[in-house]
GROMACS .gro file of C-alpha atoms in nm:
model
  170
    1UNK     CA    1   1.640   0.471  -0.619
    2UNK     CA    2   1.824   0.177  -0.447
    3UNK     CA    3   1.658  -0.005  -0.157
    4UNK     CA    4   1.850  -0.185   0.078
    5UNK     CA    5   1.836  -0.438   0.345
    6UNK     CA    6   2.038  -0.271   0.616
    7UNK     CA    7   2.002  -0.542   0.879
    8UNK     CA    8   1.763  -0.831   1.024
    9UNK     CA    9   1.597  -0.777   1.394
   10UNK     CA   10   1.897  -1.063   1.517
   11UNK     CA   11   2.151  -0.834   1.345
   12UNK     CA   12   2.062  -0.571   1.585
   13UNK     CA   13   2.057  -0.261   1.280
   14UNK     CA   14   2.037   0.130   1.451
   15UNK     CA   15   1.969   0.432   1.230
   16UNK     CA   16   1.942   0.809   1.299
   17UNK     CA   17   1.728   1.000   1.140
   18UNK     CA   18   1.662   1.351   1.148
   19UNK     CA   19   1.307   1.393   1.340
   20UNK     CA   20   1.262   1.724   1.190
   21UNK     CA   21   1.174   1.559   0.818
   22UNK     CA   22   1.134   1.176   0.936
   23UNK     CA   23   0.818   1.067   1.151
   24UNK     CA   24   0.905   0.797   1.396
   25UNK     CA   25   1.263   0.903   1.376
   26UNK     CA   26   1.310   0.779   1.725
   27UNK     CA   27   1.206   0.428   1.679
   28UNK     CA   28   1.476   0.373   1.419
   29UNK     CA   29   1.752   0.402   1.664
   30UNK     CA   30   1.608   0.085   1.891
   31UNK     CA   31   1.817  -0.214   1.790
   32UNK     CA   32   1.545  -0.459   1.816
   33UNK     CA   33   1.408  -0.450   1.497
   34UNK     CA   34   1.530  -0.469   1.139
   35UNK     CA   35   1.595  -0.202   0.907
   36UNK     CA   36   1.557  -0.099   0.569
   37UNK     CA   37   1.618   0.210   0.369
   38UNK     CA   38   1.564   0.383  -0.037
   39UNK     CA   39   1.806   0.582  -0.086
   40UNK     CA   40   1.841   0.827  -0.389
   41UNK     CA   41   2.204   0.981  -0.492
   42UNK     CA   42   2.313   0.921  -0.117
   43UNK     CA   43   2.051   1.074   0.060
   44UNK     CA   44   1.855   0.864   0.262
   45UNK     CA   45   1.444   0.942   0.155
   46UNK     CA   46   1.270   0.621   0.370
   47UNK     CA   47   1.307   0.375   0.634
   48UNK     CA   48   1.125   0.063   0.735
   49UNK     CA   49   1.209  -0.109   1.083
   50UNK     CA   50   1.040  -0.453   1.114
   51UNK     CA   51   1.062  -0.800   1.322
   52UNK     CA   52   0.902  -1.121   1.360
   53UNK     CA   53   0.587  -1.180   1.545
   54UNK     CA   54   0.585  -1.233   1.895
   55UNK     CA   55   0.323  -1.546   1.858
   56UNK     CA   56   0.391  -1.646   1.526
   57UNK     CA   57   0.813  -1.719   1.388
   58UNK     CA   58   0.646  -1.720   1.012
   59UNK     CA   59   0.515  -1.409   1.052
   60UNK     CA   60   0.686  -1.049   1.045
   61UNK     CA   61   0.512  -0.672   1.077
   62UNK     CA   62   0.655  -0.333   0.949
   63UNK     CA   63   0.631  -0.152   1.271
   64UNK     CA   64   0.717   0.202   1.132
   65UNK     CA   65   0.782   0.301   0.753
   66UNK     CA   66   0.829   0.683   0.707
   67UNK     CA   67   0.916   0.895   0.430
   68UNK     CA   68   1.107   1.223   0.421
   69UNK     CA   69   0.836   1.463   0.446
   70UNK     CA   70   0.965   1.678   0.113
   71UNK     CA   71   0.901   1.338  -0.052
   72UNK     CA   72   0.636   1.162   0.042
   73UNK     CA   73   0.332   1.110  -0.213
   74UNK     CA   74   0.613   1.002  -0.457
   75UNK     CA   75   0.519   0.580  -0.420
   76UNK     CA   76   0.882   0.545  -0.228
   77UNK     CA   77   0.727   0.369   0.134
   78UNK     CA   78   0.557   0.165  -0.114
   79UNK     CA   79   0.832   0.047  -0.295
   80UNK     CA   80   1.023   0.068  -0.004
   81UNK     CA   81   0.732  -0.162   0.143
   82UNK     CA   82   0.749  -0.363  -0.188
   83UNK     CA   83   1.097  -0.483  -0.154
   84UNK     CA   84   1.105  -0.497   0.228
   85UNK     CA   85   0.815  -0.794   0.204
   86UNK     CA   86   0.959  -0.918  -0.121
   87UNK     CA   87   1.336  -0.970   0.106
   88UNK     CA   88   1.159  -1.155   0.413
   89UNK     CA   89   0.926  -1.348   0.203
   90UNK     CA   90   1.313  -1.503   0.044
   91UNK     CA   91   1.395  -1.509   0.404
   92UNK     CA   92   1.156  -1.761   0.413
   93UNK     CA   93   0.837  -1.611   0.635
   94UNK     CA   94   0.551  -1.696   0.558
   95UNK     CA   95   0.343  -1.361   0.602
   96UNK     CA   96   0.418  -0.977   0.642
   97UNK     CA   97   0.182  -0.751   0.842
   98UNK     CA   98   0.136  -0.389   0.886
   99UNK     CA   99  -0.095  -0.201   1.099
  100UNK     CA  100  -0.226   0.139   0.985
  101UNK     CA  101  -0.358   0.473   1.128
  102UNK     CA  102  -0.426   0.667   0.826
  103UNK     CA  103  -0.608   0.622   0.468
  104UNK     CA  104  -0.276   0.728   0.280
  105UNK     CA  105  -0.058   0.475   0.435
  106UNK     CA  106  -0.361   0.246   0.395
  107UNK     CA  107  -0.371   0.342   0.038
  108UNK     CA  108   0.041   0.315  -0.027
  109UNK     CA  109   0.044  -0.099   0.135
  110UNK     CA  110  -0.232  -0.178  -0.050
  111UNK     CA  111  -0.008  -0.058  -0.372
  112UNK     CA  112   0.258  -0.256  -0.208
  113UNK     CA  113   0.048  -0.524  -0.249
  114UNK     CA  114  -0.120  -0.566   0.087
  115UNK     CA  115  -0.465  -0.602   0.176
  116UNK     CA  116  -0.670  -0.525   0.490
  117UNK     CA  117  -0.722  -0.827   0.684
  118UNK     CA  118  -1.091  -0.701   0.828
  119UNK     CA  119  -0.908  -0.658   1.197
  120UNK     CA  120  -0.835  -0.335   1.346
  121UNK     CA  121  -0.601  -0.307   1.645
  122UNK     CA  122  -0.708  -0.151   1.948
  123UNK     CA  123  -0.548   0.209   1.912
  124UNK     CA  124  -0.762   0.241   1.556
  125UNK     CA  125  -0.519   0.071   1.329
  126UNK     CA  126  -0.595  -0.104   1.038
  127UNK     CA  127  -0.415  -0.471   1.023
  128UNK     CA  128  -0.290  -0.507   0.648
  129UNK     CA  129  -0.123  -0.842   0.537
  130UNK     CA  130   0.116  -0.967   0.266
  131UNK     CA  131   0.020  -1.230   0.064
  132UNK     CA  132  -0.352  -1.107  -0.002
  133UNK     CA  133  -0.657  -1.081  -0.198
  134UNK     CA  134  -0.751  -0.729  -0.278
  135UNK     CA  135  -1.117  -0.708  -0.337
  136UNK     CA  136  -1.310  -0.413  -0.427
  137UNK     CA  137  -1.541  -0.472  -0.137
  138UNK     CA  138  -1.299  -0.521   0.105
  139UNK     CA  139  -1.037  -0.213  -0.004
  140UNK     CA  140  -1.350   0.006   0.017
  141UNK     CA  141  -1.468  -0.126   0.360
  142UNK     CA  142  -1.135  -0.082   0.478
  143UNK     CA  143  -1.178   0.316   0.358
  144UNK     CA  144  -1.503   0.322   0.525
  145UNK     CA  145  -1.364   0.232   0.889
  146UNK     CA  146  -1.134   0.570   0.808
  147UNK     CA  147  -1.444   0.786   0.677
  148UNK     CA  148  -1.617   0.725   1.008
  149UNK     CA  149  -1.307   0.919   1.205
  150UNK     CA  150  -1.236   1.276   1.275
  151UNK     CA  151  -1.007   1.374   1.023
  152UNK     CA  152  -0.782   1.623   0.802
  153UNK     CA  153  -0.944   1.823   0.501
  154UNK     CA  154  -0.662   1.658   0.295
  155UNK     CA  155  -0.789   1.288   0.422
  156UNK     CA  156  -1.128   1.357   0.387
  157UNK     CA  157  -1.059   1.500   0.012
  158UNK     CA  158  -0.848   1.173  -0.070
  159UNK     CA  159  -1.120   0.955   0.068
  160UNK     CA  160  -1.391   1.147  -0.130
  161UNK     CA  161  -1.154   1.080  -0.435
  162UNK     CA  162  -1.167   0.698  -0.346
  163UNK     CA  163  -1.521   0.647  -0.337
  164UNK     CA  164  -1.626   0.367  -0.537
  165UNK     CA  165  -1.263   0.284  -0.647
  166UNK     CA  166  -1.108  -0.012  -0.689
  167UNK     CA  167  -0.787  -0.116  -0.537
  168UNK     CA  168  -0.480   0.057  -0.653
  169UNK     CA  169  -0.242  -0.228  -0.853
  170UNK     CA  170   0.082  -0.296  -0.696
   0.00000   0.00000   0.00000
């Protein structure tokens, strides 16, 4: 797998991707954000677009990471997510934040190495950030916000899986 930086938000980095196995396809062709991408034997399997913080110039969030969906489940939008932070933390930024809507992206950051801030956005998203602690307490309470939502069979048998786990390392 290589990862790659394609280009920084200033850069101005577009990508296509094919919104029939990519979610958020769309959002990678706005050039206001940067880009990364894994890529495995020249095919293109994830994307991250990200860009600084509109209050705060040490901070930047992953807006969108998505995985081809033949792939995901693999640990590639972590690793993706891995380097991505690891490249803007050299950039010099202080701190990386995501915001989640689901326990298995909440459960692929936090093996990135993220950990869930205790704030939730207003469209039910869970604010994750990059350097963190990851307590016990805290990784489960951030599973509990999702257990209290309508959702799948498949998320409610991966959070029935989680109960009482610890964090997942990075």
């Amino acid at each position: 797998m290589e990862n790659t930086i394609l280009g920084w938000p200033k850069d101005g980095p577009t990508l296509r991707l094919d919104y029939e196995v990519f979610s958020y396809a769309g959002k990678f062709v706005m050039s206001n954000s940067g880009k990364a991408v894994a890529r495995q034997d020249d095919e293109l399997v994830a994307a991250i677009a990200f860009n600084e913080d509109r209050t705060d110039d040490e901070t930047v969030w992953l807006r969108y990471v998505t995985v081809r969906a033949d792939r995901r489940g693999e640990g590639i939008g972590a690793e993706l997510a891995r380097f991505t932070t690891k490249k803007i933390h050299e950039k010099g930024y202080r701190g990386v934040k995501i915001a989640v809507n689901n326990p298995f992206a909440y459960q692929a950051l936090y093996r990135a190495g993220f950990g869930w801030t205790e704030e939730e956005t207003g469209i039910a998203e869970l604010v994750l950030e990059h350097p963190a602690e990851q307590s016990k307490s805290t990784y489960q309470s951030g599973l509990d916000v999702f257990r209290d939502r309508d959702l799948s069979s498949d998320e409610e048998s991966f959070l029935a899986e989680k109960k009482g786990s610890k964090p997942p390392s990075s």
